[in-house]
Each structure stands twice: as C-alpha cells, then as structure tokens.
PDB file of C-alpha atoms in Angstrom:
ATOM      1  CA  MET Z 442     -52.989  21.518 -41.198  1.00  0.00           C
ATOM      2  CA  ALA Z 443     -56.125  20.418 -39.421  1.00  0.00           C
ATOM      3  CA  VAL Z 444     -57.051  21.885 -36.032  1.00  0.00           C
ATOM      4  CA  LEU Z 445     -59.203  20.036 -33.517  1.00  0.00           C
ATOM      5  CA  GLU Z 446     -60.497  21.198 -30.145  1.00  0.00           C
ATOM      6  CA  LEU Z 447     -61.140  18.271 -27.821  1.00  0.00           C
ATOM      7  CA  THR Z 448     -63.446  18.570 -24.809  1.00  0.00           C
ATOM      8  CA  PHE Z 449     -63.512  15.690 -22.351  1.00  0.00           C
ATOM      9  CA  ARG Z 450     -63.898  14.854 -18.683  1.00  0.00           C
ATOM     10  CA  SER Z 451     -60.641  14.500 -16.746  1.00  0.00           C
ATOM     11  CA  GLU Z 452     -60.928  11.959 -13.964  1.00  0.00           C
ATOM     12  CA  VAL Z 453     -57.747  13.309 -12.345  1.00  0.00           C
ATOM     13  CA  LEU Z 454     -59.046  16.882 -12.211  1.00  0.00           C
ATOM     14  CA  GLY Z 455     -62.722  16.092 -11.792  1.00  0.00           C
ATOM     15  CA  PHE Z 456     -64.023  18.474 -14.462  1.00  0.00           C
ATOM     16  CA  ASP Z 457     -64.038  18.974 -18.242  1.00  0.00           C
ATOM     17  CA  GLN Z 458     -60.854  19.916 -20.077  1.00  0.00           C
ATOM     18  CA  ASN Z 459     -60.085  21.462 -23.460  1.00  0.00           C
ATOM     19  CA  VAL Z 460     -57.087  20.674 -25.642  1.00  0.00           C
ATOM     20  CA  MET Z 461     -56.140  22.072 -29.053  1.00  0.00           C
ATOM     21  CA  VAL Z 462     -54.620  19.579 -31.483  1.00  0.00           C
ATOM     22  CA  ILE Z 463     -52.844  20.483 -34.724  1.00  0.00           C
ATOM     23  CA  LEU Z 464     -52.689  17.572 -37.170  1.00  0.00           C
ATOM     24  CA  PRO Z 465     -50.937  17.238 -40.549  1.00  0.00           C
ATOM     25  CA  GLU Z 466     -53.446  17.362 -43.387  1.00  0.00           C
ATOM     26  CA  PRO Z 467     -53.369  14.346 -45.734  1.00  0.00           C
ATOM     27  CA  GLU Z 468     -52.983  16.498 -48.865  1.00  0.00           C
ATOM     28  CA  ASN Z 469     -49.709  17.871 -47.483  1.00  0.00           C
ATOM     29  CA  LEU Z 470     -48.270  14.374 -47.048  1.00  0.00           C
ATOM     30  CA  SER Z 471     -46.775  11.897 -49.439  1.00  0.00           C
ATOM     31  CA  LEU Z 472     -48.645   8.682 -50.170  1.00  0.00           C
ATOM     32  CA  SER Z 473     -46.438   6.666 -47.813  1.00  0.00           C
ATOM     33  CA  GLN Z 474     -46.790   9.322 -45.100  1.00  0.00           C
ATOM     34  CA  ARG Z 475     -50.578   9.116 -45.385  1.00  0.00           C
ATOM     35  CA  GLU Z 476     -50.391   5.402 -44.691  1.00  0.00           C
ATOM     36  CA  HIS Z 477     -48.855   6.248 -41.283  1.00  0.00           C
ATOM     37  CA  ALA Z 478     -51.178   9.157 -40.491  1.00  0.00           C
ATOM     38  CA  PHE Z 479     -53.187   7.320 -37.861  1.00  0.00           C
ATOM     39  CA  ASP Z 480     -51.078   4.293 -36.931  1.00  0.00           C
ATOM     40  CA  GLY Z 481     -49.258   5.873 -34.004  1.00  0.00           C
ATOM     41  CA  THR Z 482     -46.033   6.784 -35.806  1.00  0.00           C
ATOM     42  CA  PHE Z 483     -46.281  10.593 -35.905  1.00  0.00           C
ATOM     43  CA  PRO Z 484     -44.057  12.462 -33.413  1.00  0.00           C
ATOM     44  CA  VAL Z 485     -45.790  14.755 -30.922  1.00  0.00           C
ATOM     45  CA  LEU Z 486     -44.983  18.174 -29.452  1.00  0.00           C
ATOM     46  CA  TYR Z 487     -46.672  19.290 -26.242  1.00  0.00           C
ATOM     47  CA  LEU Z 488     -46.730  23.095 -26.479  1.00  0.00           C
ATOM     48  CA  LEU Z 489     -47.469  24.770 -23.142  1.00  0.00           C
ATOM     49  CA  HIS Z 490     -49.038  28.171 -22.508  1.00  0.00           C
ATOM     50  CA  GLY Z 491     -47.962  30.913 -20.108  1.00  0.00           C
ATOM     51  CA  TYR Z 492     -49.481  32.540 -17.041  1.00  0.00           C
ATOM     52  CA  THR Z 493     -53.052  33.845 -17.644  1.00  0.00           C
ATOM     53  CA  ASP Z 494     -53.208  32.100 -21.050  1.00  0.00           C
ATOM     54  CA  ASP Z 495     -54.981  28.904 -22.115  1.00  0.00           C
ATOM     55  CA  HIS Z 496     -55.033  26.129 -24.720  1.00  0.00           C
ATOM     56  CA  THR Z 497     -55.938  28.537 -27.541  1.00  0.00           C
ATOM     57  CA  SER Z 498     -53.116  31.050 -27.025  1.00  0.00           C
ATOM     58  CA  TRP Z 499     -50.470  29.525 -29.292  1.00  0.00           C
ATOM     59  CA  LEU Z 500     -52.923  29.271 -32.180  1.00  0.00           C
ATOM     60  CA  ARG Z 501     -54.418  32.740 -31.681  1.00  0.00           C
ATOM     61  CA  ARG Z 502     -51.219  34.672 -31.071  1.00  0.00           C
ATOM     62  CA  SER Z 503     -48.538  32.882 -33.077  1.00  0.00           C
ATOM     63  CA  SER Z 504     -48.169  31.340 -36.528  1.00  0.00           C
ATOM     64  CA  VAL Z 505     -47.291  27.877 -35.238  1.00  0.00           C
ATOM     65  CA  GLU Z 506     -49.886  26.217 -37.487  1.00  0.00           C
ATOM     66  CA  ARG Z 507     -48.361  27.828 -40.581  1.00  0.00           C
ATOM     67  CA  TYR Z 508     -44.815  27.035 -39.507  1.00  0.00           C
ATOM     68  CA  MET Z 509     -45.725  23.375 -39.118  1.00  0.00           C
ATOM     69  CA  THR Z 510     -46.602  23.166 -42.831  1.00  0.00           C
ATOM     70  CA  MET Z 511     -43.139  24.285 -43.943  1.00  0.00           C
ATOM     71  CA  ASP Z 512     -41.396  20.929 -43.433  1.00  0.00           C
ATOM     72  CA  SER Z 513     -43.612  18.258 -44.942  1.00  0.00           C
ATOM     73  CA  ALA Z 514     -40.860  15.630 -44.665  1.00  0.00           C
ATOM     74  CA  ARG Z 515     -41.104  15.813 -40.861  1.00  0.00           C
ATOM     75  CA  PRO Z 516     -44.824  15.906 -40.021  1.00  0.00           C
ATOM     76  CA  LEU Z 517     -45.684  16.519 -36.392  1.00  0.00           C
ATOM     77  CA  VAL Z 518     -48.752  16.506 -34.144  1.00  0.00           C
ATOM     78  CA  CYS Z 519     -48.920  19.493 -31.783  1.00  0.00           C
ATOM     79  CA  ILE Z 520     -50.866  19.321 -28.499  1.00  0.00           C
ATOM     80  CA  CYS Z 521     -51.813  22.517 -26.602  1.00  0.00           C
ATOM     81  CA  PRO Z 522     -53.374  21.786 -23.188  1.00  0.00           C
ATOM     82  CA  SER Z 523     -54.800  24.218 -20.633  1.00  0.00           C
ATOM     83  CA  VAL Z 524     -53.759  24.278 -16.969  1.00  0.00           C
ATOM     84  CA  GLN Z 525     -54.941  27.666 -15.625  1.00  0.00           C
ATOM     85  CA  ASN Z 526     -52.220  29.348 -13.496  1.00  0.00           C
ATOM     86  CA  SER Z 527     -51.059  26.101 -11.906  1.00  0.00           C
ATOM     87  CA  PHE Z 528     -47.370  26.224 -12.892  1.00  0.00           C
ATOM     88  CA  TYR Z 529     -47.914  22.699 -14.271  1.00  0.00           C
ATOM     89  CA  THR Z 530     -47.969  21.420 -10.708  1.00  0.00           C
ATOM     90  CA  ASP Z 531     -50.047  19.159  -8.503  1.00  0.00           C
ATOM     91  CA  MET Z 532     -51.292  22.171  -6.570  1.00  0.00           C
ATOM     92  CA  GLU Z 533     -51.197  22.194  -2.786  1.00  0.00           C
ATOM     93  CA  TYR Z 534     -54.595  23.900  -2.712  1.00  0.00           C
ATOM     94  CA  GLY Z 535     -56.085  23.112  -6.094  1.00  0.00           C
ATOM     95  CA  TRP Z 536     -55.899  20.538  -8.857  1.00  0.00           C
ATOM     96  CA  LYS Z 537     -53.352  17.886  -9.848  1.00  0.00           C
ATOM     97  CA  TYR Z 538     -52.240  19.338 -13.151  1.00  0.00           C
ATOM     98  CA  PHE Z 539     -48.814  17.662 -13.131  1.00  0.00           C
ATOM     99  CA  THR Z 540     -50.437  14.223 -12.860  1.00  0.00           C
ATOM    100  CA  TYR Z 541     -52.994  15.186 -15.490  1.00  0.00           C
ATOM    101  CA  LEU Z 542     -50.305  16.245 -17.976  1.00  0.00           C
ATOM    102  CA  THR Z 543     -47.813  13.458 -17.359  1.00  0.00           C
ATOM    103  CA  GLU Z 544     -50.178  10.508 -16.896  1.00  0.00           C
ATOM    104  CA  GLU Z 545     -53.806  10.968 -17.905  1.00  0.00           C
ATOM    105  CA  LEU Z 546     -53.566  13.260 -20.934  1.00  0.00           C
ATOM    106  CA  PRO Z 547     -50.859  11.320 -22.865  1.00  0.00           C
ATOM    107  CA  ASP Z 548     -52.738   8.082 -22.270  1.00  0.00           C
ATOM    108  CA  LEU Z 549     -56.023   9.512 -23.557  1.00  0.00           C
ATOM    109  CA  LEU Z 550     -54.444  11.170 -26.582  1.00  0.00           C
ATOM    110  CA  SER Z 551     -52.520   8.056 -27.611  1.00  0.00           C
ATOM    111  CA  ARG Z 552     -55.842   6.196 -27.779  1.00  0.00           C
ATOM    112  CA  TRP Z 553     -57.814   8.938 -29.519  1.00  0.00           C
ATOM    113  CA  ILE Z 554     -55.268  10.325 -31.979  1.00  0.00           C
ATOM    114  CA  ARG Z 555     -52.756   7.485 -32.256  1.00  0.00           C
ATOM    115  CA  ILE Z 556     -49.692   9.623 -31.652  1.00  0.00           C
ATOM    116  CA  SER Z 557     -46.374   7.925 -31.078  1.00  0.00           C
ATOM    117  CA  THR Z 558     -45.647   6.997 -27.471  1.00  0.00           C
ATOM    118  CA  GLN Z 559     -41.922   6.456 -28.065  1.00  0.00           C
ATOM    119  CA  PRO Z 560     -39.528   8.797 -26.197  1.00  0.00           C
ATOM    120  CA  GLU Z 561     -37.598   9.551 -29.379  1.00  0.00           C
ATOM    121  CA  ASP Z 562     -40.818  10.948 -30.876  1.00  0.00           C
ATOM    122  CA  THR Z 563     -41.946  13.020 -27.891  1.00  0.00           C
ATOM    123  CA  PHE Z 564     -41.088  16.693 -27.333  1.00  0.00           C
ATOM    124  CA  ILE Z 565     -42.243  19.405 -24.934  1.00  0.00           C
ATOM    125  CA  ALA Z 566     -41.877  23.207 -24.997  1.00  0.00           C
ATOM    126  CA  GLY Z 567     -43.493  26.293 -23.554  1.00  0.00           C
ATOM    127  CA  LEU Z 568     -43.301  30.013 -22.880  1.00  0.00           C
ATOM    128  CA  SER Z 569     -42.873  31.769 -19.515  1.00  0.00           C
ATOM    129  CA  MET Z 570     -44.786  29.632 -16.989  1.00  0.00           C
ATOM    130  CA  GLY Z 571     -44.972  27.027 -19.755  1.00  0.00           C
ATOM    131  CA  GLY Z 572     -41.190  27.104 -20.138  1.00  0.00           C
ATOM    132  CA  TYR Z 573     -40.942  26.274 -16.457  1.00  0.00           C
ATOM    133  CA  GLY Z 574     -43.521  23.523 -16.938  1.00  0.00           C
ATOM    134  CA  ALA Z 575     -41.729  22.031 -19.950  1.00  0.00           C
ATOM    135  CA  TYR Z 576     -38.429  21.755 -18.055  1.00  0.00           C
ATOM    136  CA  LYS Z 577     -40.116  20.566 -14.876  1.00  0.00           C
ATOM    137  CA  ILE Z 578     -41.893  17.740 -16.687  1.00  0.00           C
ATOM    138  CA  ALA Z 579     -38.929  16.789 -18.885  1.00  0.00           C
ATOM    139  CA  LEU Z 580     -36.403  16.748 -16.030  1.00  0.00           C
ATOM    140  CA  THR Z 581     -38.740  14.831 -13.731  1.00  0.00           C
ATOM    141  CA  HIS Z 582     -39.312  12.230 -16.463  1.00  0.00           C
ATOM    142  CA  PRO Z 583     -36.273  12.575 -18.781  1.00  0.00           C
ATOM    143  CA  GLU Z 584     -36.749   9.044 -20.080  1.00  0.00           C
ATOM    144  CA  ARG Z 585     -39.987  10.112 -21.806  1.00  0.00           C
ATOM    145  CA  PHE Z 586     -38.676  12.947 -23.991  1.00  0.00           C
ATOM    146  CA  ALA Z 587     -36.198  13.472 -26.804  1.00  0.00           C
ATOM    147  CA  ALA Z 588     -36.129  17.259 -26.385  1.00  0.00           C
ATOM    148  CA  ALA Z 589     -37.480  20.074 -24.218  1.00  0.00           C
ATOM    149  CA  ALA Z 590     -37.477  23.840 -24.788  1.00  0.00           C
ATOM    150  CA  SER Z 591     -38.204  26.960 -22.757  1.00  0.00           C
ATOM    151  CA  PHE Z 592     -38.892  30.452 -24.117  1.00  0.00           C
ATOM    152  CA  SER Z 593     -38.594  33.243 -21.520  1.00  0.00           C
ATOM    153  CA  GLY Z 594     -39.099  30.560 -18.882  1.00  0.00           C
ATOM    154  CA  VAL Z 595     -39.211  30.965 -15.111  1.00  0.00           C
ATOM    155  CA  LEU Z 596     -36.226  28.640 -14.853  1.00  0.00           C
ATOM    156  CA  ASP Z 597     -35.092  29.849 -11.433  1.00  0.00           C
ATOM    157  CA  ILE Z 598     -38.329  29.673  -9.458  1.00  0.00           C
ATOM    158  CA  VAL Z 599     -36.481  30.469  -6.210  1.00  0.00           C
ATOM    159  CA  ARG Z 600     -34.876  33.646  -7.520  1.00  0.00           C
ATOM    160  CA  SER Z 601     -38.124  34.811  -9.117  1.00  0.00           C
ATOM    161  CA  GLY Z 602     -39.810  34.479  -5.717  1.00  0.00           C
ATOM    162  CA  LYS Z 603     -37.192  36.643  -4.041  1.00  0.00           C
ATOM    163  CA  GLU Z 604     -37.484  39.268  -6.760  1.00  0.00           C
ATOM    164  CA  ASN Z 605     -41.314  39.297  -6.801  1.00  0.00           C
ATOM    165  CA  PRO Z 606     -42.501  38.618  -3.244  1.00  0.00           C
ATOM    166  CA  GLN Z 607     -45.880  40.248  -3.978  1.00  0.00           C
ATOM    167  CA  LYS Z 608     -46.778  37.216  -6.096  1.00  0.00           C
ATOM    168  CA  ASP Z 609     -46.222  34.734  -3.295  1.00  0.00           C
ATOM    169  CA  MET Z 610     -49.916  34.461  -2.423  1.00  0.00           C
ATOM    170  CA  VAL Z 611     -50.483  32.751  -5.781  1.00  0.00           C
ATOM    171  CA  ALA Z 612     -47.351  30.655  -5.243  1.00  0.00           C
ATOM    172  CA  TYR Z 613     -48.609  29.548  -1.841  1.00  0.00           C
ATOM    173  CA  ASN Z 614     -51.824  28.212  -3.348  1.00  0.00           C
ATOM    174  CA  VAL Z 615     -49.793  26.279  -5.929  1.00  0.00           C
ATOM    175  CA  PHE Z 616     -46.774  25.106  -3.947  1.00  0.00           C
ATOM    176  CA  GLY Z 617     -47.879  25.407  -0.329  1.00  0.00           C
ATOM    177  CA  LYS Z 618     -44.974  27.750   0.417  1.00  0.00           C
ATOM    178  CA  LYS Z 619     -43.278  30.846  -0.944  1.00  0.00           C
ATOM    179  CA  ARG Z 620     -41.357  30.457  -4.196  1.00  0.00           C
ATOM    180  CA  SER Z 621     -38.234  31.648  -2.401  1.00  0.00           C
ATOM    181  CA  GLU Z 622     -38.535  28.545  -0.185  1.00  0.00           C
ATOM    182  CA  LEU Z 623     -38.624  25.993  -3.023  1.00  0.00           C
ATOM    183  CA  SER Z 624     -34.868  25.403  -3.312  1.00  0.00           C
ATOM    184  CA  GLY Z 625     -34.013  21.709  -3.301  1.00  0.00           C
ATOM    185  CA  THR Z 626     -37.607  20.561  -3.876  1.00  0.00           C
ATOM    186  CA  LYS Z 627     -39.355  18.836  -6.795  1.00  0.00           C
ATOM    187  CA  HIS Z 628     -40.435  22.289  -7.950  1.00  0.00           C
ATOM    188  CA  ASP Z 629     -36.844  23.554  -8.370  1.00  0.00           C
ATOM    189  CA  ILE Z 630     -35.490  23.137 -11.941  1.00  0.00           C
ATOM    190  CA  TYR Z 631     -31.883  23.313 -10.706  1.00  0.00           C
ATOM    191  CA  TYR Z 632     -32.564  20.499  -8.236  1.00  0.00           C
ATOM    192  CA  LEU Z 633     -34.314  18.362 -10.853  1.00  0.00           C
ATOM    193  CA  LEU Z 634     -31.409  18.808 -13.273  1.00  0.00           C
ATOM    194  CA  ASP Z 635     -28.798  17.816 -10.695  1.00  0.00           C
ATOM    195  CA  LYS Z 636     -30.900  14.903  -9.472  1.00  0.00           C
ATOM    196  CA  ALA Z 637     -31.308  13.468 -12.969  1.00  0.00           C
ATOM    197  CA  ILE Z 638     -27.576  13.789 -13.631  1.00  0.00           C
ATOM    198  CA  ALA Z 639     -26.662  12.227 -10.273  1.00  0.00           C
ATOM    199  CA  GLU Z 640     -28.945   9.274 -11.023  1.00  0.00           C
ATOM    200  CA  GLY Z 641     -27.226   8.730 -14.364  1.00  0.00           C
ATOM    201  CA  LYS Z 642     -30.347   9.362 -16.418  1.00  0.00           C
ATOM    202  CA  LYS Z 643     -30.064  10.220 -20.088  1.00  0.00           C
ATOM    203  CA  LEU Z 644     -31.351  13.754 -20.490  1.00  0.00           C
ATOM    204  CA  PRO Z 645     -33.314  15.036 -23.468  1.00  0.00           C
ATOM    205  CA  LYS Z 646     -31.830  17.734 -25.667  1.00  0.00           C
ATOM    206  CA  LEU Z 647     -32.492  21.073 -23.967  1.00  0.00           C
ATOM    207  CA  TYR Z 648     -33.064  24.522 -25.470  1.00  0.00           C
ATOM    208  CA  SER Z 649     -33.750  27.822 -23.752  1.00  0.00           C
ATOM    209  CA  SER Z 650     -34.067  31.380 -25.005  1.00  0.00           C
ATOM    210  CA  CYS Z 651     -34.974  34.851 -23.821  1.00  0.00           C
ATOM    211  CA  GLY Z 652     -35.167  38.406 -25.110  1.00  0.00           C
ATOM    212  CA  THR Z 653     -32.572  40.778 -23.685  1.00  0.00           C
ATOM    213  CA  ALA Z 654     -35.305  43.264 -22.640  1.00  0.00           C
ATOM    214  CA  ASP Z 655     -37.307  40.604 -20.782  1.00  0.00           C
ATOM    215  CA  SER Z 656     -37.720  40.944 -17.018  1.00  0.00           C
ATOM    216  CA  LEU Z 657     -36.691  37.262 -16.822  1.00  0.00           C
ATOM    217  CA  TYR Z 658     -33.470  37.793 -18.791  1.00  0.00           C
ATOM    218  CA  GLU Z 659     -31.141  37.570 -15.784  1.00  0.00           C
ATOM    219  CA  ASN Z 660     -33.139  34.581 -14.548  1.00  0.00           C
ATOM    220  CA  ASN Z 661     -32.430  32.813 -17.846  1.00  0.00           C
ATOM    221  CA  LEU Z 662     -28.781  33.858 -17.988  1.00  0.00           C
ATOM    222  CA  GLY Z 663     -28.201  32.370 -14.542  1.00  0.00           C
ATOM    223  CA  PHE Z 664     -29.647  29.039 -15.624  1.00  0.00           C
ATOM    224  CA  ARG Z 665     -27.660  29.135 -18.867  1.00  0.00           C
ATOM    225  CA  ASP Z 666     -24.394  29.644 -16.999  1.00  0.00           C
ATOM    226  CA  TYR Z 667     -25.264  26.862 -14.560  1.00  0.00           C
ATOM    227  CA  ILE Z 668     -26.294  24.240 -17.105  1.00  0.00           C
ATOM    228  CA  GLN Z 669     -23.379  24.925 -19.438  1.00  0.00           C
ATOM    229  CA  GLN Z 670     -21.083  23.587 -16.721  1.00  0.00           C
ATOM    230  CA  LYS Z 671     -22.834  20.195 -16.852  1.00  0.00           C
ATOM    231  CA  GLY Z 672     -21.572  19.017 -20.232  1.00  0.00           C
ATOM    232  CA  ILE Z 673     -24.993  18.043 -21.607  1.00  0.00           C
ATOM    233  CA  ASP Z 674     -26.706  18.708 -24.955  1.00  0.00           C
ATOM    234  CA  TYR Z 675     -27.945  22.254 -24.383  1.00  0.00           C
ATOM    235  CA  THR Z 676     -28.583  25.185 -26.724  1.00  0.00           C
ATOM    236  CA  TYR Z 677     -29.144  28.795 -25.681  1.00  0.00           C
ATOM    237  CA  SER Z 678     -30.466  31.659 -27.807  1.00  0.00           C
ATOM    238  CA  GLU Z 679     -31.405  35.289 -27.205  1.00  0.00           C
ATOM    239  CA  GLN Z 680     -32.760  38.184 -29.238  1.00  0.00           C
ATOM    240  CA  GLU Z 681     -31.626  41.754 -28.713  1.00  0.00           C
ATOM    241  CA  GLY Z 682     -34.260  44.216 -27.514  1.00  0.00           C
ATOM    242  CA  LEU Z 683     -37.212  41.842 -27.307  1.00  0.00           C
ATOM    243  CA  ALA Z 684     -39.204  41.569 -24.091  1.00  0.00           C
ATOM    244  CA  HIS Z 685     -41.839  39.217 -22.649  1.00  0.00           C
ATOM    245  CA  GLU Z 686     -43.916  39.319 -25.831  1.00  0.00           C
ATOM    246  CA  TRP Z 687     -45.445  37.282 -28.630  1.00  0.00           C
ATOM    247  CA  ALA Z 688     -43.127  38.752 -31.263  1.00  0.00           C
ATOM    248  CA  PHE Z 689     -40.331  36.843 -29.527  1.00  0.00           C
ATOM    249  CA  TRP Z 690     -42.269  33.642 -28.834  1.00  0.00           C
ATOM    250  CA  ASP Z 691     -43.593  33.469 -32.397  1.00  0.00           C
ATOM    251  CA  SER Z 692     -40.084  33.607 -33.841  1.00  0.00           C
ATOM    252  CA  GLU Z 693     -38.849  31.101 -31.274  1.00  0.00           C
ATOM    253  CA  VAL Z 694     -41.464  28.454 -32.031  1.00  0.00           C
ATOM    254  CA  LYS Z 695     -40.456  28.652 -35.696  1.00  0.00           C
ATOM    255  CA  LYS Z 696     -36.830  28.067 -34.718  1.00  0.00           C
ATOM    256  CA  LEU Z 697     -37.914  25.268 -32.401  1.00  0.00           C
ATOM    257  CA  LEU Z 698     -39.552  23.275 -35.199  1.00  0.00           C
ATOM    258  CA  ASN Z 699     -36.238  23.306 -37.092  1.00  0.00           C
ATOM    259  CA  TRP Z 700     -34.237  22.434 -33.976  1.00  0.00           C
ATOM    260  CA  LEU Z 701     -36.313  19.458 -32.800  1.00  0.00           C
ATOM    261  CA  PRO Z 702     -34.868  16.030 -33.709  1.00  0.00           C
ATOM    262  CA  ILE Z 703     -38.002  15.025 -35.616  1.00  0.00           C
ATOM    263  CA  ARG Z 704     -37.404  11.969 -37.756  1.00  0.00           C
ATOM    264  CA  GLU Z 705     -38.397  12.081 -41.385  1.00  0.00           C
ATOM    265  CA  ILE Z 706     -41.297   9.914 -42.537  1.00  0.00           C
ATOM    266  CA  GLN Z 707     -40.752   8.782 -46.140  1.00  0.00           C
TER     267      GLN Z 707
END
C-alpha cells in the first residue's frame, strides 16, 4: 500500500486540515486493475477516529494498512480525516465539521485522488466517537453510502449523557445543550434511523460491535435490540472480555474489510 498525508486549507473550517490516505500500490494489482487505478473507479472507506485521537491514529495503532493488502481482488482507498473532539458535528460553539466531512472533503478528494463517487462504492466506519460519527453521517445521508459500521460507538448519545453528566460541558460546546437533552434531534442516532425509515429511504448495510468489558457495552446492546426490530440489513458482533481498546478495534477493522460489499475489479 501507499500512504499519503494531505495538508490543505479548508474553506468551511477556515484553517488547514490533514488527512491520511491509504492507496493500493500498483505492484499489488493486476494489469487491468492498474488501468483503473486513477480513473475514479476504486471504492472508498472513510475511517473515523475516536475522542482525543486524530487522522494518524488508525495507521499508528492498528494494522489496517496490512489488512488492506490481503484481498487484492477488492482494492480499496481508505481516508482518515481529523475532526478534533467535535463528535462529527457542526459545532454550536466551534467549527462545522459535519459540513466539512459530508460536503467539502469528498468533493476535494474526488478531484485529487479520483475515488469513486458512486454510493455503491462508498463506505464509512469508526470507533467510539467515530462510530457515532459514522452512523450519524450515514443515517443523515443514507443515499450516499453502501455500508456503515461502528466499533464501540456512542450510539445512544442521550443515554451516555445521563450516565456521564460530568462530560456535559464538552457536549454543550458541541451541541449547544446537554447530551441528555438531544433526544429527537439531528444528533440522536435513534431519531435519524426512524426518520430515514419513515421517509422510505434505502438504508446502507449497518454493522456494530462492542467488547463485553467496554463501558459502552450496554449502550450498544440497547441500540442492537432497538434496530433488530426494524427489519433492515444489520449485523452485530461482540468479543468477550475486551474493553474500550485498540486490541478490539484492530480485530474489528480486519473483519470490516471482509464484511464490506466491495466489488471486485478484474
């Protein structure tokens, strides 16, 4: 694989941004695959970081680059952006990271790297805060994604606010109110799921997972039980004894690459 770090000025945010990009290396591709390497046909995975992390975390702390070389028939471009502790949100008192990620960044990347812009080739996943962000983005714009995944995600933002009220000062800067007050808003994953279903939108494939020793385990079980009643394409996984840790997220991203509906390029 080839790894690029892009630095550029974001007009939406008003300051420079960094993004890690993992690209298939030509020598790992067949001759016909090489012909498509830069013509906009490669699928793309947006891989989101967690709270306190940044665009380098997945590459530094997991083996995602190595895992991506294991299936040469389904080459993939992986994009790792950085959003500080914004919860992938247009912050009430801060920056418009949701707009940056859903509008500006995909447009820039499609012109610089020639990734596919087709929904069937577009995937999003993340850990912890990034799991929340992946579902928030995918359920707000389900028509843009073929699949979305959350590892140890904050999938019930309302419940997490009630259980951790000491963190509400950060939440107030992001959302303009306490997390426990976000029920029924555009920040509530449950609300976004029900809204998309009520509007008859086709949802992407969804995957969520959590370690049984994770402090967010009950949070994830509650969402699992709720979504399984909806009759949509949803997969749940858990690992016994693992907590909120990279040992879990590393194994999950490997599973994710096998689970994603990535088309083969001959």
